[in-house]
Short mmCIF file of C-alpha atoms in Angstrom, two decimals:
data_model
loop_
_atom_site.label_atom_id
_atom_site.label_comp_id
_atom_site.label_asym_id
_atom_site.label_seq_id
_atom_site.Cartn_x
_atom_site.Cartn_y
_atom_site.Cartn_z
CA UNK N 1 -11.59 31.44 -31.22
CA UNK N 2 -10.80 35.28 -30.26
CA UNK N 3 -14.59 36.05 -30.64
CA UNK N 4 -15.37 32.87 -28.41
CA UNK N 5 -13.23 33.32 -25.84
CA UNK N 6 -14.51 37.14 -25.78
CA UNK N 7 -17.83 36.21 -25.02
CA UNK N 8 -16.84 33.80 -22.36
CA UNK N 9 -14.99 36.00 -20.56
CA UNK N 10 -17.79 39.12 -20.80
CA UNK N 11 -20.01 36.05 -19.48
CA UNK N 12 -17.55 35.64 -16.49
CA UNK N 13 -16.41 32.55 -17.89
CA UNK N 14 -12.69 31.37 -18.16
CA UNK N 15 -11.04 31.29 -21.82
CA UNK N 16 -10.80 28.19 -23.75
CA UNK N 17 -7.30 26.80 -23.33
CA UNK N 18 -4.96 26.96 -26.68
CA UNK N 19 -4.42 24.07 -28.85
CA UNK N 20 -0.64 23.13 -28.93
CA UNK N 21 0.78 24.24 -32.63
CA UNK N 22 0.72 21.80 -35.13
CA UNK N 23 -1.64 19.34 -33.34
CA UNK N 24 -3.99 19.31 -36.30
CA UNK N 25 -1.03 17.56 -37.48
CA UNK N 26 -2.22 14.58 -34.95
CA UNK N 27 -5.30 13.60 -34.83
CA UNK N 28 -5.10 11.25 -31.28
CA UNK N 29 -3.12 14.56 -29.76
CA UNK N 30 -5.80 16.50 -30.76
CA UNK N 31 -8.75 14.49 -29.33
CA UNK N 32 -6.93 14.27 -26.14
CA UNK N 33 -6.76 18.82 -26.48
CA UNK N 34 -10.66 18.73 -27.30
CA UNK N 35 -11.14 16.06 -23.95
CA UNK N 36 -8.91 18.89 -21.80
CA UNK N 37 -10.70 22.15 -23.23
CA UNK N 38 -14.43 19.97 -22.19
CA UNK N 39 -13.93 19.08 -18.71
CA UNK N 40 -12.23 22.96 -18.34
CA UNK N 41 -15.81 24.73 -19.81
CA UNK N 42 -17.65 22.33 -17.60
CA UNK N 43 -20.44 22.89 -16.59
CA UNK N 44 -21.06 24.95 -19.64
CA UNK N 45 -22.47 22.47 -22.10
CA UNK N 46 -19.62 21.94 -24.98
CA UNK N 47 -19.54 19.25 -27.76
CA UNK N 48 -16.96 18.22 -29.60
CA UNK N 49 -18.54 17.01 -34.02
CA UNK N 50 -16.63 15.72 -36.40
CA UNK N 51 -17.08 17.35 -40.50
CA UNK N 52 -20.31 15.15 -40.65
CA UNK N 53 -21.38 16.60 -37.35
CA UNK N 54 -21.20 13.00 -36.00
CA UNK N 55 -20.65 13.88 -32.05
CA UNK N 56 -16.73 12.68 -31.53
CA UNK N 57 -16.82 13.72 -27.68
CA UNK N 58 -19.15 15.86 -25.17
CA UNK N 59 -18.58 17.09 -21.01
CA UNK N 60 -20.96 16.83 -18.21
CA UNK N 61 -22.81 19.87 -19.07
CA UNK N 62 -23.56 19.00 -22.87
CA UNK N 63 -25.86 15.66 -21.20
CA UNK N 64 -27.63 17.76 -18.55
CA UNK N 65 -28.81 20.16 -21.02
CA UNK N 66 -30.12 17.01 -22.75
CA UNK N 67 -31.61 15.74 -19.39
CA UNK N 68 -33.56 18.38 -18.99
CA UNK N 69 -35.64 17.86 -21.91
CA UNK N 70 -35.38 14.08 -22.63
CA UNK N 71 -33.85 10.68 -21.31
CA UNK N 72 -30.58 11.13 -22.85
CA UNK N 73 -30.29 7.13 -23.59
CA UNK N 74 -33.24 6.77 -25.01
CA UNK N 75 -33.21 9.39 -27.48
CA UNK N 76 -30.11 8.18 -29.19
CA UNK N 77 -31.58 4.70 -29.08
CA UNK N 78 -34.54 5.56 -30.48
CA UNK N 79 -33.38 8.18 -33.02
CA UNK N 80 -29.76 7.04 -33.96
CA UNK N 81 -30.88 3.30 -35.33
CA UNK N 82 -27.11 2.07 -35.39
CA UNK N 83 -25.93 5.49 -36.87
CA UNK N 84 -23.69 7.72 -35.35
CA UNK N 85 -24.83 10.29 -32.53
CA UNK N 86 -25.45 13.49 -34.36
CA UNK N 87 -25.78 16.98 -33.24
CA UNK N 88 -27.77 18.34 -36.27
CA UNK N 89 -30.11 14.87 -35.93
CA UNK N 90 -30.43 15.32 -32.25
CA UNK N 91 -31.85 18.91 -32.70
CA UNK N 92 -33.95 18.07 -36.01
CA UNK N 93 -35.19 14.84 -35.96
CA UNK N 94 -38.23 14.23 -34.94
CA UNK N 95 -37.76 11.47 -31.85
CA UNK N 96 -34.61 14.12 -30.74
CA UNK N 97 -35.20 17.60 -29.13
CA UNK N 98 -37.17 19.47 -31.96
CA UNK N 99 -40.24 20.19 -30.09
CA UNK N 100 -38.18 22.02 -27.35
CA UNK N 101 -36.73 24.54 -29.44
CA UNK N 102 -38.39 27.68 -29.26
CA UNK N 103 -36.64 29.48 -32.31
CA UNK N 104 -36.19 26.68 -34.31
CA UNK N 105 -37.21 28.26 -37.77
CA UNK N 106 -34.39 30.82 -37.29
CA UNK N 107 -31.58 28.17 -36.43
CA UNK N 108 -32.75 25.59 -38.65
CA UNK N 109 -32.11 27.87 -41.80
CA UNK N 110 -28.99 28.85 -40.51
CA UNK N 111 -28.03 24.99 -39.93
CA UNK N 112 -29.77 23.80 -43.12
CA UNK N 113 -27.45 26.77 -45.16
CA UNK N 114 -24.34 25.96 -43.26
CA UNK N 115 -24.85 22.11 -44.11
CA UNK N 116 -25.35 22.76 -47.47
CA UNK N 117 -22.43 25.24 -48.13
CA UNK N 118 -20.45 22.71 -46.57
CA UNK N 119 -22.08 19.86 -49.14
CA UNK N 120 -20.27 22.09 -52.14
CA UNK N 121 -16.88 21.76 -50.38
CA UNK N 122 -17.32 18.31 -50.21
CA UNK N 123 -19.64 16.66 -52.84
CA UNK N 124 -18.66 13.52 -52.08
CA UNK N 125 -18.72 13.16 -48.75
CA UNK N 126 -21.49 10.72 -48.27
CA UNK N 127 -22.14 11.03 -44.63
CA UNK N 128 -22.60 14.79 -44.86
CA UNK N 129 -24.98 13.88 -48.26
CA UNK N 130 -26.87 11.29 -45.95
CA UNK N 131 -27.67 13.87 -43.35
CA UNK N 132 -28.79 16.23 -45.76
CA UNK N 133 -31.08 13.79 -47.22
CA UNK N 134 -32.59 12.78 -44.16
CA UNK N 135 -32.98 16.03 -43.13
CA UNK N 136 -34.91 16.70 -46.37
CA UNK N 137 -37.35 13.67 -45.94
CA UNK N 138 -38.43 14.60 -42.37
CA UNK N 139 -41.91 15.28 -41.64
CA UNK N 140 -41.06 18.13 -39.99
CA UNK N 141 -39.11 19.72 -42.74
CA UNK N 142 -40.83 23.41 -43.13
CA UNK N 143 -41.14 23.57 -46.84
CA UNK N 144 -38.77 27.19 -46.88
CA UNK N 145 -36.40 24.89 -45.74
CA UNK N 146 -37.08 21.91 -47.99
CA UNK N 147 -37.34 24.30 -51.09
CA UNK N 148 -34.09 25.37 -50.34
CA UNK N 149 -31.63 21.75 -50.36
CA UNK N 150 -33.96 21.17 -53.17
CA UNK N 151 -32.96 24.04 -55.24
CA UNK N 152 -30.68 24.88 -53.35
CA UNK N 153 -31.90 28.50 -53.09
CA UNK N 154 -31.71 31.54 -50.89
CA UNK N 155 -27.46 30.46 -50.23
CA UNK N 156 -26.14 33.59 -51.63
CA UNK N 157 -28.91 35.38 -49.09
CA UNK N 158 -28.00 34.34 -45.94
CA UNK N 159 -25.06 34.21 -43.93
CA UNK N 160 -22.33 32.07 -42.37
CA UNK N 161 -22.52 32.81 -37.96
CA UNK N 162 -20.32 31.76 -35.57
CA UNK N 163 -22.63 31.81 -32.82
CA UNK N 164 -26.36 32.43 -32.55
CA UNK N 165 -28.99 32.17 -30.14
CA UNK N 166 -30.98 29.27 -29.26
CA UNK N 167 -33.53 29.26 -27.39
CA UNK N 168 -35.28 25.93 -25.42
CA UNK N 169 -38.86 25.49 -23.69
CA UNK N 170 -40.03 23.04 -21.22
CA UNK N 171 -42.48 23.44 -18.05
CA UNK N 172 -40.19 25.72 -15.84
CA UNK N 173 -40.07 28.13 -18.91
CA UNK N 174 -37.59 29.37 -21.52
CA UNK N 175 -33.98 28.86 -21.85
CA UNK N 176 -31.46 31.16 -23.86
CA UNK N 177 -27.60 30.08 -25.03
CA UNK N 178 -25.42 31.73 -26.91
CA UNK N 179 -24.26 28.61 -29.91
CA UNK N 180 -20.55 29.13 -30.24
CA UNK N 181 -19.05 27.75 -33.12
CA UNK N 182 -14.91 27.28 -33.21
CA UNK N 183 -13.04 24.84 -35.73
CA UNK N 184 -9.74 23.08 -35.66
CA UNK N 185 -8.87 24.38 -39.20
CA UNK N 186 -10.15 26.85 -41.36
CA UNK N 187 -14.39 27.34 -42.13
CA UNK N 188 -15.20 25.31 -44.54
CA UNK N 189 -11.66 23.33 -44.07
CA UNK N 190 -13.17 19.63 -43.70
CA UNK N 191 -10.64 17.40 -43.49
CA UNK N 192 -10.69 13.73 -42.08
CA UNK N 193 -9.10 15.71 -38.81
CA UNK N 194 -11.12 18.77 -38.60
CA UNK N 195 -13.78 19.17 -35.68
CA UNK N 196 -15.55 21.71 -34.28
CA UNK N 197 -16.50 22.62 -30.57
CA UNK N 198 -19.88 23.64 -30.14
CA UNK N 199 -20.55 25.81 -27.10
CA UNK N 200 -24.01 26.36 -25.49
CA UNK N 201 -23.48 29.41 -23.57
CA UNK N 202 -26.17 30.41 -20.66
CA UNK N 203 -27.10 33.64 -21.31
CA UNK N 204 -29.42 34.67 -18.42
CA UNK N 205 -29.32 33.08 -14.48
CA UNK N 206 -31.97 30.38 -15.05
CA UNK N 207 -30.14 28.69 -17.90
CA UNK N 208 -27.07 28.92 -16.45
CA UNK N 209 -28.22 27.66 -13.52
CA UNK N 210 -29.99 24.72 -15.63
CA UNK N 211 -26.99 23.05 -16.43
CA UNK N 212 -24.88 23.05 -12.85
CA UNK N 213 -24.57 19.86 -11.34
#
């Protein structure tokens, strides 16, 4: 959260408000934190996933980065099929925003490691295993990144970030945010009342001005 709020505030952005102590203690106290720390990042796009990555809450800014790209109703529609809305599905799956991402061999191994580092914490989580699987029998699956939740290679390689860049195209050109990662608990703490906030900082004057209402 220190790192986070560093980069906001180099960004000219205000801080993320703190969480009151204990609330991870509370799960419906700390829903209603996440809901106050959204609408004060607005208009920077900020999601709030549960440990499946299942999206538990979102602000203003989070749909009109969607807009942009897609018809925000219709993607889920088409892509969720009665499952949850999912932030790793709506950047990998094939009917969700995959062709827009510019860099998407570089954040997919990143996502595809985290996901799977987080499987080992948590064997038998079977929504986390579902994702993984359906991950693994997209079309779109690069084969690097196939080979790896096969074998599960390459985890002792790569790393763990807290934020990266991602990078979006579509006709008026390319987009750049900063992915900020924060979590209620620990890393790879993933509880029944852990989330994280996902943070899609603009990093240059079109993308920031991409996402104002």
């Amino acid at each position: 959260r220190l790192e986070t709020n560093r980069m906001l505030l180099a960004a000219g952005h205000a801080p993320l408000p703190q969480l009151e102590t204990g609330i991870r203690q509370d799960e419906e106290g700390l829903r209603t934190a996440l809901k106050a720390l959204l609408d004060a990042i607005n208009p920077v796009p900020c999601v709030v996933v549960d440990r499946a990555w299942d999206m538990v809450d979102h602000n203003a800014g989070f749909e009109r980065l969607i807009g942009r790209f897609v018809d925000p109703e219709t993607v889920w529609s088409d892509m969720a099929k009665g499952k949850p809305r999912n932030l790793a599905r709506l950047f990998y799956h094939k009917d969700g925003l995959c062709s827009y991402v510019a860099n998407g061999s570089l954040i997919g191994r990143q996502t595809i490691f985290r996901l799977l580092r987080e499987q080992l914490v948590q064997p038998n989580d079977d929504a986390l295993s579902g994702l993984l699987r359906e991950l693994l029998e997209s079309p779109l699956m690069p084969d690097d990144w196939r080979d790896m939740l096969q074998k599960k290679t390459g985890l002792s390689d790569a790393g763990l970030p807290q934020s990266y860049e991602l990078q979006m195209q579509d006709d008026m050109g390319l987009l750049r945010f900063a992915v900020l990662l924060a979590t209620t608990g620990t890393e790879l703490d993933l509880s029944e009342a852990s989330f994280r906030q996902v943070t899609f900082l603009p990093l240059d004057e079109k993308s920031h001005q991409s996402v104002q209402p």
